[in-house]
Coordinates of C-alpha atoms in Angstrom, one line a residue:
M1 CA 9.3 -78.6 1.6
T2 CA 11.1 -79.2 -1.7
Q3 CA 13.6 -77.0 -3.5
M4 CA 10.9 -76.1 -6.0
D5 CA 8.8 -74.7 -3.1
N6 CA 11.7 -72.3 -2.5
M7 CA 11.8 -71.0 -6.1
V8 CA 12.6 -67.3 -6.4
R9 CA 12.2 -65.3 -9.6
N10 CA 13.8 -62.1 -10.7
Y11 CA 11.8 -59.0 -11.9
D12 CA 11.1 -60.1 -15.5
G13 CA 10.8 -63.8 -14.7
G14 CA 13.8 -64.6 -16.9
I15 CA 15.9 -66.0 -14.1
T16 CA 14.8 -68.5 -11.4
S17 CA 16.6 -70.2 -8.6
S18 CA 15.6 -73.1 -6.3
P19 CA 17.8 -73.1 -3.2
A20 CA 17.8 -75.9 -0.6
R21 CA 17.0 -73.2 2.0
L22 CA 15.3 -69.9 1.6
V23 CA 15.4 -67.9 4.8
S24 CA 14.3 -64.4 5.9
P25 CA 16.1 -63.2 9.0
S26 CA 15.0 -60.1 10.9
T27 CA 18.1 -59.7 13.2
V28 CA 21.8 -59.8 12.9
P29 CA 22.2 -62.9 15.2
E30 CA 19.9 -64.8 12.9
I31 CA 22.3 -64.0 10.0
Q32 CA 25.3 -65.1 12.1
S33 CA 23.5 -68.4 12.9
I34 CA 22.9 -69.1 9.2
L35 CA 26.5 -68.5 8.2
T36 CA 27.9 -70.7 11.0
D37 CA 25.7 -73.7 10.4
A38 CA 26.6 -75.3 7.1
V39 CA 24.5 -78.4 7.9
Q40 CA 21.2 -76.6 8.2
Y41 CA 22.1 -73.9 5.7
P42 CA 24.3 -75.4 3.0
G43 CA 26.4 -73.2 0.8
P44 CA 26.8 -71.3 -1.4
V45 CA 25.0 -68.7 0.7
R46 CA 23.7 -65.6 -1.2
A47 CA 21.9 -62.5 0.0
K48 CA 18.8 -61.4 -2.0
G49 CA 17.3 -57.9 -2.1
S50 CA 14.4 -57.3 -4.5
F51 CA 15.9 -59.4 -7.2
H52 CA 15.2 -56.8 -9.8
S53 CA 18.5 -57.6 -11.4
L54 CA 18.8 -59.3 -14.8
T55 CA 21.8 -61.4 -13.7
P56 CA 21.8 -64.7 -11.7
C57 CA 23.9 -63.0 -9.0
V58 CA 21.5 -64.1 -6.3
S59 CA 21.1 -67.7 -7.6
S60 CA 22.2 -70.6 -5.4
D61 CA 21.3 -74.2 -4.9
G62 CA 22.4 -73.8 -1.3
T63 CA 20.9 -71.0 0.8
I64 CA 19.4 -67.7 -0.2
I65 CA 19.0 -65.1 2.5
D66 CA 16.0 -62.8 1.8
M67 CA 16.8 -59.5 3.4
S68 CA 13.4 -57.9 3.0
R69 CA 12.5 -58.2 6.8
M70 CA 15.5 -56.1 7.8
N71 CA 14.0 -52.9 6.6
R72 CA 14.1 -50.5 9.6
I73 CA 15.3 -46.9 9.4
L74 CA 17.8 -46.5 12.2
K75 CA 18.8 -42.8 12.1
I76 CA 18.3 -39.7 10.0
D77 CA 20.9 -37.0 10.9
P78 CA 20.0 -33.6 9.4
H79 CA 23.2 -32.1 11.0
D80 CA 25.7 -34.5 9.5
M81 CA 23.3 -35.1 6.5
T82 CA 23.4 -38.9 6.8
F83 CA 20.7 -41.6 6.6
T84 CA 21.3 -45.0 8.2
A85 CA 19.0 -48.0 7.7
E86 CA 19.0 -51.8 7.5
A87 CA 20.0 -53.3 4.2
G88 CA 16.6 -54.8 3.2
L89 CA 14.9 -51.4 3.0
Q90 CA 13.9 -50.5 -0.5
F91 CA 15.2 -47.2 -2.0
I92 CA 11.7 -46.0 -2.9
A93 CA 10.5 -46.4 0.8
A94 CA 13.6 -44.6 2.1
S95 CA 13.2 -41.8 -0.5
R96 CA 9.6 -41.1 0.5
V97 CA 10.5 -40.8 4.1
L98 CA 13.4 -38.4 3.3
K99 CA 11.2 -36.3 0.9
A100 CA 8.6 -35.8 3.7
L101 CA 11.5 -34.2 5.7
N102 CA 12.5 -32.1 2.7
L103 CA 15.6 -34.3 2.2
Q104 CA 16.8 -36.6 -0.5
F105 CA 19.5 -39.0 -1.5
M106 CA 22.5 -37.7 -3.5
T107 CA 21.7 -40.0 -6.4
N108 CA 18.0 -40.7 -7.0
I109 CA 18.1 -43.8 -9.1
E110 CA 15.1 -44.7 -11.3
I111 CA 14.6 -48.3 -10.1
G112 CA 13.1 -47.7 -6.6
N113 CA 12.9 -51.3 -5.7
M114 CA 16.6 -51.7 -5.3
T115 CA 17.5 -52.4 -1.7
L116 CA 20.0 -50.3 0.2
G117 CA 22.2 -53.4 0.7
A118 CA 22.4 -53.9 -3.0
A119 CA 23.2 -50.3 -3.5
A120 CA 26.0 -50.7 -1.1
C121 CA 27.9 -53.4 -2.9
C122 CA 26.6 -53.6 -6.6
H123 CA 26.8 -51.4 -9.7
T124 CA 24.1 -48.9 -10.3
K125 CA 23.6 -46.1 -12.8
D126 CA 21.7 -42.9 -13.1
G127 CA 22.5 -40.3 -15.8
L128 CA 20.1 -37.7 -14.6
D129 CA 21.9 -37.2 -11.2
G130 CA 25.2 -37.1 -13.0
G131 CA 26.5 -33.7 -11.6
E132 CA 28.9 -35.7 -9.5
F133 CA 28.6 -39.5 -9.6
G134 CA 25.9 -41.6 -11.1
Q135 CA 26.6 -44.6 -8.9
V136 CA 24.5 -44.8 -5.7
G137 CA 27.2 -46.7 -3.8
S138 CA 29.7 -43.8 -4.2
Y139 CA 27.7 -41.9 -1.6
I140 CA 27.7 -44.6 1.0
T141 CA 29.9 -43.5 4.0
A142 CA 29.7 -46.6 6.2
M143 CA 28.4 -50.2 6.2
K144 CA 28.3 -53.2 8.5
W145 CA 28.2 -56.9 7.5
V146 CA 28.5 -60.4 8.8
T147 CA 31.5 -62.2 7.3
P148 CA 31.3 -65.7 5.8
S149 CA 32.7 -67.1 9.1
G150 CA 29.9 -65.4 11.1
Q151 CA 31.9 -62.5 12.5
L152 CA 30.8 -58.9 12.6
A153 CA 32.7 -56.4 10.5
E154 CA 32.3 -52.7 9.6
A155 CA 34.0 -50.0 7.6
S156 CA 33.6 -46.3 7.0
E157 CA 34.9 -43.7 4.6
A158 CA 36.5 -42.0 7.6
N159 CA 38.2 -45.0 9.2
N160 CA 38.9 -47.5 6.4
P161 CA 38.5 -46.0 2.9
A162 CA 40.5 -48.9 1.3
L163 CA 38.1 -51.4 2.6
M164 CA 35.1 -49.3 1.5
Y165 CA 36.7 -49.2 -2.0
L166 CA 36.6 -53.0 -2.0
M167 CA 33.2 -53.5 -0.4
R168 CA 31.3 -51.1 -2.8
S169 CA 31.7 -53.6 -5.6
S170 CA 31.9 -56.8 -3.6
Y171 CA 28.5 -58.1 -4.8
G172 CA 28.0 -59.9 -1.4
L173 CA 31.1 -62.0 -1.8
C174 CA 32.7 -60.6 1.4
G175 CA 29.7 -61.2 3.6
I176 CA 26.0 -60.3 4.2
I177 CA 25.6 -56.5 4.5
Y178 CA 23.0 -55.6 7.1
E179 CA 23.4 -51.8 7.7
V180 CA 24.4 -48.9 5.5
T181 CA 24.8 -45.2 5.9
F182 CA 24.3 -42.7 3.0
R183 CA 25.1 -39.1 2.4
I184 CA 21.9 -37.0 1.9
K185 CA 21.1 -33.4 1.0
P186 CA 18.2 -30.9 1.0
L187 CA 15.3 -31.7 -1.4
E188 CA 16.0 -30.3 -4.9
V189 CA 13.7 -29.2 -7.7
I190 CA 15.1 -30.1 -11.2
H191 CA 14.2 -29.1 -14.7
F192 CA 14.3 -31.6 -17.7
K193 CA 14.9 -30.3 -21.2
Y194 CA 14.7 -32.3 -24.4
L195 CA 17.0 -31.6 -27.4
P196 CA 16.3 -33.5 -30.6
R197 CA 19.3 -34.1 -33.0
R198 CA 19.8 -36.2 -36.1
I199 CA 22.5 -38.7 -35.4
G200 CA 24.2 -38.2 -38.7
E201 CA 24.6 -34.5 -38.1
L202 CA 25.9 -34.8 -34.5
T203 CA 29.5 -33.8 -33.9
E204 CA 31.8 -34.5 -31.0
K205 CA 32.0 -30.8 -30.2
E206 CA 28.2 -30.5 -30.0
V207 CA 28.0 -33.6 -27.7
D208 CA 30.7 -32.0 -25.4
E209 CA 28.7 -28.7 -25.3
I210 CA 25.5 -30.6 -24.3
I211 CA 27.4 -32.4 -21.6
D212 CA 29.0 -29.2 -20.2
A213 CA 25.7 -27.4 -20.1
S214 CA 23.9 -30.1 -18.1
R215 CA 24.0 -31.5 -14.6
G216 CA 22.7 -34.8 -15.9
L217 CA 22.1 -36.4 -19.3
I218 CA 20.4 -39.3 -21.0
C219 CA 20.3 -39.7 -24.8
W220 CA 17.2 -41.5 -26.1
T221 CA 17.7 -42.9 -29.6
V222 CA 14.7 -43.7 -31.7
G223 CA 15.5 -44.7 -35.3
R224 CA 18.2 -42.3 -36.5
K225 CA 17.2 -39.4 -34.2
A226 CA 18.7 -38.7 -30.8
H227 CA 16.8 -36.9 -28.0
F228 CA 19.1 -35.5 -25.3
Q229 CA 17.2 -35.4 -22.0
T230 CA 19.2 -32.9 -19.9
R231 CA 18.9 -31.9 -16.2
H232 CA 19.1 -28.4 -14.9
P233 CA 18.5 -26.7 -11.5
A234 CA 15.2 -25.0 -10.9
D235 CA 13.7 -22.8 -8.1
R236 CA 10.3 -24.4 -7.9
V237 CA 8.0 -27.0 -9.3
G238 CA 5.7 -25.7 -12.0
P239 CA 1.9 -26.1 -11.9
F240 CA 2.1 -29.3 -14.0
G241 CA 5.1 -30.7 -12.3
S242 CA 3.3 -33.4 -10.2
L243 CA 1.3 -34.4 -13.3
F244 CA 4.5 -34.7 -15.4
A245 CA 6.1 -36.8 -12.7
A246 CA 3.1 -39.1 -12.3
S247 CA 2.7 -39.5 -16.1
R248 CA 6.4 -40.4 -16.4
R249 CA 6.1 -43.0 -13.7
K250 CA 3.0 -44.4 -15.2
L251 CA 4.5 -44.6 -18.7
W252 CA 7.6 -46.6 -17.6
N253 CA 5.7 -48.6 -15.0
F254 CA 2.7 -49.8 -17.1
G255 CA 2.8 -48.5 -20.7
E256 CA 6.1 -48.3 -22.6
A257 CA 7.2 -52.0 -22.5
R258 CA 3.6 -53.3 -22.6
V259 CA 2.9 -51.7 -25.9
G260 CA 6.1 -52.9 -27.5
R261 CA 5.5 -56.4 -26.2
F262 CA 1.9 -56.5 -27.3
I263 CA 3.0 -55.5 -30.9
D264 CA 5.7 -58.1 -31.0
S265 CA 3.6 -61.0 -29.6
S266 CA 0.0 -60.3 -30.6
I267 CA 0.0 -58.8 -34.0
P268 CA 0.0 -61.8 -36.4
T269 CA 1.4 -60.5 -39.7
K270 CA 4.8 -59.0 -40.3
P271 CA 3.6 -55.9 -42.4
L272 CA 1.0 -54.9 -39.8
R273 CA 3.5 -55.6 -36.9
D274 CA 6.2 -53.5 -38.5
A275 CA 3.8 -50.7 -39.2
S276 CA 2.5 -50.7 -35.7
L277 CA 5.9 -50.6 -34.1
D278 CA 7.0 -47.8 -36.6
T279 CA 3.9 -45.9 -35.5
W280 CA 4.7 -46.4 -31.8
F281 CA 8.2 -45.1 -32.4
V282 CA 6.8 -42.1 -34.2
G283 CA 4.7 -41.4 -31.1
N284 CA 7.9 -41.7 -28.9
R285 CA 9.6 -39.1 -31.1
L286 CA 6.6 -36.8 -31.1
L287 CA 6.3 -36.8 -27.3
M288 CA 10.0 -35.8 -26.8
S289 CA 9.7 -33.2 -29.6
Y290 CA 6.6 -31.8 -27.9
L291 CA 8.5 -31.6 -24.6
H292 CA 11.3 -29.8 -26.4
L293 CA 8.9 -27.2 -27.9
V294 CA 7.2 -26.5 -24.5
G295 CA 10.6 -26.1 -22.7
G296 CA 10.6 -29.4 -20.8
A297 CA 9.2 -29.9 -17.3
T298 CA 10.1 -29.5 -13.6
L299 CA 9.7 -32.0 -10.7
Y300 CA 11.1 -32.8 -7.3
N301 CA 14.3 -34.9 -7.8
P302 CA 13.1 -38.0 -5.9
D303 CA 9.9 -38.1 -8.0
K304 CA 11.8 -39.6 -10.9
T305 CA 12.3 -42.8 -8.8
I306 CA 9.8 -45.4 -9.9
D307 CA 8.1 -48.2 -7.8
Y308 CA 8.0 -51.3 -10.1
S309 CA 6.5 -53.6 -7.5
E310 CA 3.0 -53.5 -9.0
T311 CA 4.1 -53.7 -12.6
R312 CA 2.3 -56.5 -14.5
P313 CA 4.4 -59.1 -16.2
S314 CA 3.2 -57.9 -19.6
A315 CA 4.7 -54.5 -18.8
R316 CA 8.2 -55.6 -17.7
Y317 CA 11.2 -55.4 -19.9
A318 CA 14.8 -56.6 -20.1
F319 CA 17.9 -54.8 -21.2
T320 CA 21.7 -55.3 -21.7
F321 CA 24.4 -53.0 -20.4
W322 CA 27.6 -51.7 -21.9
A323 CA 29.8 -48.7 -21.0
F324 CA 31.7 -46.8 -23.7
P325 CA 34.5 -44.3 -23.1
R326 CA 33.2 -40.8 -23.7
A327 CA 35.4 -40.3 -26.8
A328 CA 34.1 -43.5 -28.4
W329 CA 30.4 -43.1 -27.8
L330 CA 29.2 -41.2 -30.8
K331 CA 31.0 -43.6 -33.3
A332 CA 29.6 -46.5 -31.3
L333 CA 26.1 -45.0 -31.4
R334 CA 26.2 -44.7 -35.2
D335 CA 27.5 -48.2 -35.5
Y336 CA 24.8 -49.5 -33.2
V337 CA 22.1 -47.9 -35.4
D338 CA 23.6 -49.4 -38.5
F339 CA 23.9 -52.8 -36.9
S340 CA 20.3 -52.8 -35.6
E341 CA 18.9 -51.8 -39.0
K342 CA 20.8 -54.5 -40.8
Y343 CA 19.9 -57.2 -38.2
F344 CA 16.3 -56.3 -38.6
R345 CA 16.5 -56.6 -42.4
D346 CA 18.3 -60.0 -42.1
H347 CA 16.5 -61.6 -39.1
D348 CA 13.3 -59.6 -38.6
F349 CA 14.2 -58.6 -35.0
R350 CA 14.7 -55.2 -33.4
C351 CA 14.4 -53.7 -30.0
N352 CA 10.8 -52.5 -29.3
M353 CA 11.8 -49.6 -27.0
A354 CA 14.1 -46.6 -27.4
L355 CA 17.9 -47.0 -26.7
G356 CA 18.9 -45.2 -23.5
S357 CA 22.5 -43.9 -23.2
Y358 CA 23.4 -42.6 -19.7
F359 CA 26.3 -40.2 -19.3
I360 CA 28.2 -41.2 -16.1
R361 CA 31.2 -39.3 -14.8
K362 CA 34.6 -40.7 -13.8
D363 CA 34.1 -42.5 -10.5
E364 CA 36.9 -44.2 -8.5
H365 CA 34.9 -45.0 -5.4
S366 CA 34.9 -48.8 -6.1
L367 CA 37.4 -51.2 -7.4
L368 CA 35.2 -52.5 -10.2
S369 CA 33.6 -49.2 -11.1
Y370 CA 32.7 -49.2 -14.8
S371 CA 33.7 -45.5 -15.0
H372 CA 36.9 -45.9 -13.0
D373 CA 39.1 -44.8 -15.9
G374 CA 37.1 -41.8 -17.2
D375 CA 33.7 -40.5 -18.2
V376 CA 31.5 -43.0 -20.0
F377 CA 28.2 -43.4 -21.8
F378 CA 26.3 -46.4 -20.4
G379 CA 24.3 -47.9 -23.3
R380 CA 21.1 -49.8 -22.4
P381 CA 19.2 -51.4 -25.4
H382 CA 15.8 -52.6 -24.2
S383 CA 14.0 -55.8 -25.3
R384 CA 12.5 -58.9 -23.9
L385 CA 14.5 -61.9 -25.1
Y386 CA 12.0 -63.8 -27.2
G387 CA 14.1 -66.7 -28.4
Q388 CA 17.1 -67.6 -30.5
T389 CA 16.7 -64.7 -32.9
S390 CA 16.8 -62.1 -30.2
V391 CA 19.6 -63.9 -28.3
G392 CA 21.5 -63.9 -31.6
W393 CA 21.0 -60.1 -31.8
V394 CA 22.6 -59.8 -28.3
L395 CA 25.5 -62.0 -29.1
E396 CA 26.3 -60.4 -32.5
G397 CA 25.8 -57.0 -30.9
V398 CA 28.3 -57.9 -28.1
Q399 CA 31.0 -58.6 -30.7
R400 CA 30.3 -55.3 -32.4
I401 CA 30.4 -53.5 -29.1
R402 CA 33.7 -54.9 -28.1
E403 CA 35.1 -53.6 -31.4
Q404 CA 33.9 -50.1 -30.4
E405 CA 35.8 -50.2 -27.0
G406 CA 32.7 -51.2 -25.1
R407 CA 33.2 -52.2 -21.5
H408 CA 31.3 -55.2 -20.3
S409 CA 29.0 -54.6 -17.3
L410 CA 28.5 -57.0 -14.4
A411 CA 24.8 -56.3 -14.9
E412 CA 24.8 -58.2 -18.2
P413 CA 21.9 -60.6 -18.7
E414 CA 22.5 -64.3 -18.0
S415 CA 21.6 -65.3 -21.5
V416 CA 24.8 -63.9 -22.8
H417 CA 27.7 -66.3 -22.3
H418 CA 31.3 -65.7 -22.9
E419 CA 34.2 -68.0 -23.8
G420 CA 37.9 -67.1 -23.6
P421 CA 39.3 -64.0 -22.0
C422 CA 37.2 -61.8 -19.8
P423 CA 36.1 -59.0 -22.2
G424 CA 36.2 -55.2 -22.0
G425 CA 39.1 -54.7 -19.6
V426 CA 37.4 -56.3 -16.6
R427 CA 40.1 -59.0 -16.1
D428 CA 42.7 -56.8 -14.3
E429 CA 40.1 -55.4 -11.9
M430 CA 38.7 -58.9 -11.1
D431 CA 42.1 -60.2 -10.4
R432 CA 42.7 -57.3 -8.0
F433 CA 39.3 -57.9 -6.3
L434 CA 39.9 -61.6 -5.8
G435 CA 43.4 -60.9 -4.5
S436 CA 42.0 -58.3 -2.0
S437 CA 39.2 -60.4 -0.8

């Protein structure tokens, strides 16, 4: 078998890796044997979850450990409200089991194919569960792993919070995580409301009021209009709740990105292509305005998690991540809209989906937390990278974002390369992490 036979691809196909060895252990001793036999399993050794990430974090020409076979649920404790499972279990599968017991995770992230091991040691974000923390790993209370030397190790919030603080953003560099324990809570019903506002008319005071009145927030920007999707508690799911949840999952899973990609790649003339994308954006705005007029919709909280495993390649999408201090976000949003319009005029490229801005509260549970210093808005422009023009959009946008106090995310796509100092205030945290590990 050649290295090409071992090729693994990430979710959107933009990143590939061909390790010398690709292995799928099902027990802890198997992981230990891999890490202690450098001849059979050459380094560097990397653990792989679902590889939904848009970064080459998993990539290795040595050994990749596919954790998907270690997917057993070990314990659900309704008294202590904890859930313990092996690290290869996907979030969507765990969430479905919990929901059947009228339970749920504390943070119900949108991307359901994330594995629990990735949640334990990598950055995540969810603005619609932002009542406390929008990072899934902040609710992990214990984990176990195999160290690079093959030894067994473990830590818990009760016994070693300092080590948990390091491990929650270790990205697998401290060893192969094989078991994790999460806090859970009773199943919740939530209500989404949609508030449209023109960006030019927004004030800092109004944004503060929207944040204070909501237990979760995403701002969807289409053109020069912002649509604030806010989360609120509810007593029960309405008669159309299951339909809304299913339609929402279907839209993100099969429709939203597919339409934008079809317009960009299949409509031959610029005038018709521009008119088609403009019409699609009008449809986006009308949908959110309609939801505003009818008062929004209710659903069970876990039902906002989406299973992307069956998404066709034509419906997959890429995005770039930047976190802005709360006080800098509105100015940065306006600058982003100006920049995007100018770049489209100059280079005929624009994102073919709405900009999502996720509000994430201050979170000091991990060393490299992107909201360690305070509340942030997590900007996520969507687009497939089609070539040099779109990569140029990302690179020029990166420079503009830095000027607006944007903080670089470790989830940044691999097509963006940096020279010189580590941007966005990450250097100090990285130095502390490397010193600790």
